[in-house]
Short mmCIF file of C-alpha atoms in Angstrom, two decimals:
data_model
loop_
_atom_site.label_atom_id
_atom_site.label_comp_id
_atom_site.label_asym_id
_atom_site.label_seq_id
_atom_site.Cartn_x
_atom_site.Cartn_y
_atom_site.Cartn_z
CA MET W 1 97.31 106.90 105.02
CA LEU W 2 100.24 104.65 104.01
CA THR W 3 102.85 107.37 103.43
CA PRO W 4 104.50 106.93 106.88
CA TYR W 5 105.15 103.24 106.24
CA TYR W 6 107.52 103.20 103.25
CA GLN W 7 110.08 105.16 101.21
CA GLN W 8 109.77 105.33 97.45
CA GLU W 9 112.06 106.26 94.56
CA THR W 10 110.49 106.04 91.08
CA ASN W 11 108.85 102.60 90.92
CA LYS W 12 110.95 101.09 93.72
CA LEU W 13 109.95 100.97 97.36
CA VAL W 14 111.63 100.06 100.66
CA ILE W 15 110.05 99.39 104.06
CA ASN W 16 112.37 99.62 107.05
CA ARG W 17 111.94 97.76 110.33
CA GLU W 18 110.40 100.69 112.17
CA GLN W 19 107.84 101.34 109.42
CA GLY W 20 106.81 97.68 109.13
CA SER W 21 106.56 97.34 112.89
CA GLN W 22 104.52 100.52 113.28
CA PHE W 23 102.05 99.44 110.59
CA ALA W 24 101.60 96.06 112.25
CA LYS W 25 100.97 97.50 115.70
CA GLN W 26 99.27 100.82 114.97
CA VAL W 27 97.16 99.95 111.92
CA ALA W 28 96.69 96.16 111.92
CA ASP W 29 96.71 95.61 115.71
CA ASP W 30 99.10 92.73 114.93
CA PHE W 31 101.66 91.91 117.61
CA ASN W 32 103.35 88.95 115.94
CA PRO W 33 107.00 88.98 117.16
CA LEU W 34 108.15 88.63 113.52
CA HIS W 35 107.13 92.27 113.07
CA ASP W 36 109.13 93.61 116.03
CA ILE W 37 111.86 96.10 115.20
CA ASP W 38 114.50 93.92 116.88
CA ALA W 39 113.21 90.57 115.57
CA LYS W 40 116.02 88.23 114.49
CA LYS W 41 114.07 87.34 111.33
CA PHE W 42 112.08 90.52 110.80
CA CYS W 43 109.23 90.31 108.29
CA VAL W 44 107.14 93.12 106.80
CA PRO W 45 103.41 92.44 107.37
CA GLY W 46 101.71 90.91 104.34
CA ASP W 47 98.76 93.22 104.97
CA LEU W 48 101.01 96.21 104.30
CA LEU W 49 101.90 94.80 100.87
CA PHE W 50 98.22 94.21 100.14
CA SER W 51 97.44 97.78 101.21
CA LEU W 52 100.17 99.22 98.99
CA VAL W 53 98.79 97.37 95.95
CA LEU W 54 95.31 98.79 96.55
CA ASP W 55 96.77 102.25 97.09
CA LYS W 56 98.74 102.15 93.83
CA TYR W 57 96.42 100.20 91.53
CA GLY W 58 92.94 100.82 92.94
CA VAL W 59 90.15 98.33 93.66
CA SER W 60 89.06 95.71 91.13
CA GLU W 61 85.93 93.58 91.20
CA ASN W 62 88.04 90.44 91.52
CA MET W 63 91.45 90.43 93.19
CA HIS W 64 93.72 87.56 94.21
CA PHE W 65 97.02 87.95 96.08
CA THR W 66 99.61 85.18 96.50
CA PHE W 67 102.40 85.82 99.00
CA ALA W 68 105.52 84.16 97.62
CA GLY W 69 108.41 85.63 99.62
CA MET W 70 109.33 87.08 103.00
CA VAL W 71 109.86 90.84 102.69
CA ASP W 72 112.30 92.49 105.11
CA GLU W 73 114.13 95.80 105.40
CA THR W 74 116.66 94.80 102.71
CA SER W 75 113.97 94.14 100.08
CA VAL W 76 113.78 96.68 97.26
CA LEU W 77 110.27 96.23 95.93
CA GLU W 78 109.52 96.98 92.29
CA PHE W 79 105.94 97.88 91.36
CA PRO W 80 105.31 97.42 87.61
CA GLU W 81 102.71 99.06 85.41
CA GLY W 82 99.22 97.85 86.32
CA SER W 83 97.81 94.93 84.31
CA ASP W 84 95.52 91.96 84.88
CA GLU W 85 98.43 89.91 86.27
CA PHE W 86 101.68 91.20 87.71
CA ASP W 87 104.35 90.43 90.30
CA ILE W 88 105.93 92.62 92.95
CA VAL W 89 109.60 91.60 92.89
CA SER W 90 112.78 92.29 94.83
CA ASN W 91 116.16 91.41 93.32
CA GLU W 92 114.33 89.42 90.62
CA LYS W 93 112.55 87.31 93.26
CA THR W 94 108.74 87.38 93.33
CA MET W 95 107.39 88.54 96.68
CA LEU W 96 103.73 89.01 95.82
CA SER W 97 101.70 87.90 92.79
CA VAL W 98 98.53 89.79 91.91
CA LYS W 99 95.66 88.77 89.61
CA ARG W 100 92.78 91.14 88.84
CA SER W 101 89.70 91.07 86.65
CA GLY W 102 86.49 93.01 86.11
CA GLN W 103 86.06 96.75 86.49
CA ASN W 104 88.67 98.83 88.33
CA LYS W 105 88.08 101.95 90.41
CA GLN W 106 90.59 104.52 91.64
CA CYS W 107 88.83 106.01 94.65
CA THR W 108 90.79 107.09 97.72
CA GLN W 109 87.77 106.78 100.01
CA LEU W 110 86.96 103.22 98.89
CA VAL W 111 90.62 102.15 98.99
CA GLU W 112 91.15 103.45 102.52
CA SER W 113 87.87 101.98 103.71
CA LEU W 114 88.74 98.52 102.35
CA ILE W 115 92.28 98.68 103.74
CA LYS W 116 91.21 99.73 107.24
CA ASN W 117 88.42 97.18 107.52
CA TYR W 118 90.32 94.25 106.04
CA VAL W 119 93.53 94.90 107.99
CA ALA W 120 91.57 95.21 111.26
CA PHE W 121 89.86 91.87 110.53
CA SER W 122 93.14 90.22 109.57
CA GLY W 123 95.00 91.51 112.63
CA LYS W 124 92.44 89.97 115.00
CA ALA W 125 92.93 86.48 113.57
CA PHE W 126 95.52 85.66 116.22
CA PRO W 127 94.68 84.78 118.92
CA HIS W 128 90.96 85.55 118.78
CA VAL W 129 90.05 83.26 115.86
CA ILE W 130 92.93 80.88 115.21
CA ILE W 131 93.34 79.49 118.73
CA PRO W 132 89.67 78.56 119.38
CA LEU W 133 89.29 77.32 115.77
CA MET W 134 92.19 74.88 116.19
CA GLY W 135 91.03 74.05 119.71
CA GLN W 136 87.81 72.60 118.29
CA GLN W 137 89.97 69.77 116.94
CA GLU W 138 92.01 69.57 120.17
CA VAL W 139 95.21 70.89 118.66
CA MET W 140 97.14 74.17 118.88
CA ILE W 141 100.11 76.02 117.44
CA ASN W 142 103.50 75.56 119.07
CA PRO W 143 103.61 78.26 121.80
CA ALA W 144 107.41 78.34 121.69
CA ARG W 145 107.44 78.98 117.96
CA PRO W 146 104.02 79.93 116.59
CA MET W 147 104.45 79.56 112.82
CA VAL W 148 101.45 80.93 110.93
CA ILE W 149 102.31 81.94 107.36
CA TYR W 150 100.19 84.19 105.16
CA GLU W 151 99.66 82.22 101.93
CA SER W 152 97.04 84.08 99.89
CA MET W 153 93.87 86.15 99.98
CA SER W 154 91.11 87.04 97.56
CA ILE W 155 88.32 89.59 97.33
CA HIS W 156 85.25 89.72 95.12
CA LEU W 157 82.99 92.76 94.81
CA ASP W 158 79.61 92.61 93.07
CA THR W 159 79.77 96.32 92.30
CA LEU W 160 82.22 99.21 92.50
CA ASP W 161 79.40 101.73 92.71
CA ILE W 162 80.24 102.24 96.39
CA GLU W 163 82.50 104.54 98.37
CA GLU W 164 82.86 102.69 101.67
CA VAL W 165 82.67 99.12 102.92
CA THR W 166 82.49 97.39 106.26
CA LEU W 167 83.53 93.82 106.92
CA GLU W 168 81.87 90.98 108.80
CA ALA W 169 83.56 87.69 109.63
CA ALA W 170 82.03 84.54 108.12
CA THR W 171 82.54 80.87 109.05
CA PRO W 172 86.26 79.98 109.18
CA GLU W 173 87.76 76.56 108.38
CA PHE W 174 90.73 74.59 109.73
CA SER W 175 92.15 71.29 108.49
CA TYR W 176 95.40 69.54 109.31
CA GLU W 177 97.48 66.42 108.82
CA GLY W 178 100.33 65.65 111.19
CA LYS W 179 102.06 68.87 112.22
CA ARG W 180 100.90 70.97 109.27
CA GLY W 181 97.54 72.56 108.63
CA LYS W 182 95.61 75.20 106.73
CA ILE W 183 93.33 77.94 107.98
CA ILE W 184 90.77 79.74 105.82
CA LEU W 185 89.26 82.93 107.22
CA ARG W 186 86.15 84.10 105.37
CA PHE W 187 84.45 87.48 105.40
CA GLU W 188 81.61 89.40 103.80
CA LEU W 189 81.81 92.98 102.57
CA LEU W 190 78.88 95.31 103.25
CA SER W 191 77.90 98.78 102.08
CA ASN W 192 75.07 100.59 103.85
CA GLY W 193 74.13 97.30 105.47
CA GLU W 194 73.84 95.36 102.20
CA LYS W 195 76.22 92.62 101.10
CA VAL W 196 78.34 93.76 98.16
CA GLY W 197 81.11 91.16 98.19
CA PHE W 198 83.11 88.55 100.03
CA GLY W 199 86.65 87.28 100.50
CA GLU W 200 89.00 84.72 102.00
CA LYS W 201 92.38 84.71 103.70
CA HIS W 202 94.44 81.50 103.55
CA MET W 203 97.17 80.72 106.08
CA LEU W 204 99.52 77.78 106.60
CA VAL W 205 100.30 76.48 110.08
CA SER W 206 103.23 74.30 111.10
CA GLY W 207 104.42 72.77 114.36
CA ILE W 208 100.89 71.72 115.38
CA LYS W 209 100.72 70.15 118.84
CA GLU W 210 98.16 68.48 121.08
CA TYR W 211 95.96 71.05 122.84
CA CYS W 212 97.05 72.16 126.31
CA GLN W 213 94.90 74.74 128.11
CA GLN W 214 97.69 75.97 130.38
CA ALA W 215 100.01 76.54 127.42
CA ILE W 216 97.24 78.43 125.60
CA ASP W 217 96.49 80.56 128.67
CA ASP W 218 100.18 81.45 128.98
CA LEU W 219 100.43 82.27 125.25
CA ILE W 220 97.39 84.57 125.34
CA ALA W 221 98.65 86.29 128.50
CA TYR W 222 102.03 86.86 126.82
CA TYR W 223 100.33 88.23 123.70
CA ASN W 224 98.10 90.59 125.68
CA GLU W 225 101.08 91.80 127.71
CA ARG W 226 102.91 92.63 124.47
CA LYS W 227 99.93 94.66 123.27
CA VAL W 228 99.98 96.75 126.44
CA THR W 229 103.73 97.36 126.48
CA LEU W 230 104.38 97.80 122.74
CA LYS W 231 101.35 99.72 121.49
#
């Protein structure tokens, strides 16, 4: 399912602007302007990197991903041999660090199921979860420059004796000090209606401002308009 979104030569991989943008909009339902083809500072979606790791290395019982660098169309990503800990690098700079433990399973059906469900959950974070979550503390992101950075994510599975999973959102968390804050999105993984695991997505927020309903309404309207015109 990921073949249209990258080019590969041996162990090196490149994602151009069109591929990164298409993944964001068509797979993740993510319309962050940073993923637009003509964005001044284009950035490949972090969820695409996560998906590529699962596709190449399979699913482990415990997985932790730390996003260390901004990947763009000039990045030449090197995927090493699989081990418990490894880095995806470009020009000797770490872009993504991966830690794994427990059993590992190479199963296309499970990999695709986890990718589709997690990416769909992740793509809905803005504005559906982040804006009301911050609004509970009467603050919001800067509408003129909404800076939400993907920091890390982790997944734990109790068993790999499954072929498909679904995902349910759990209670999120937001904390901040001054203009900077942190968001933790939590989820549970289910198979045939039974809980088989859980996970978290951590994001950093900057430029936090006092809540303004009109500004939020305008931001959501702009976001929804982009979805209609760009999808």
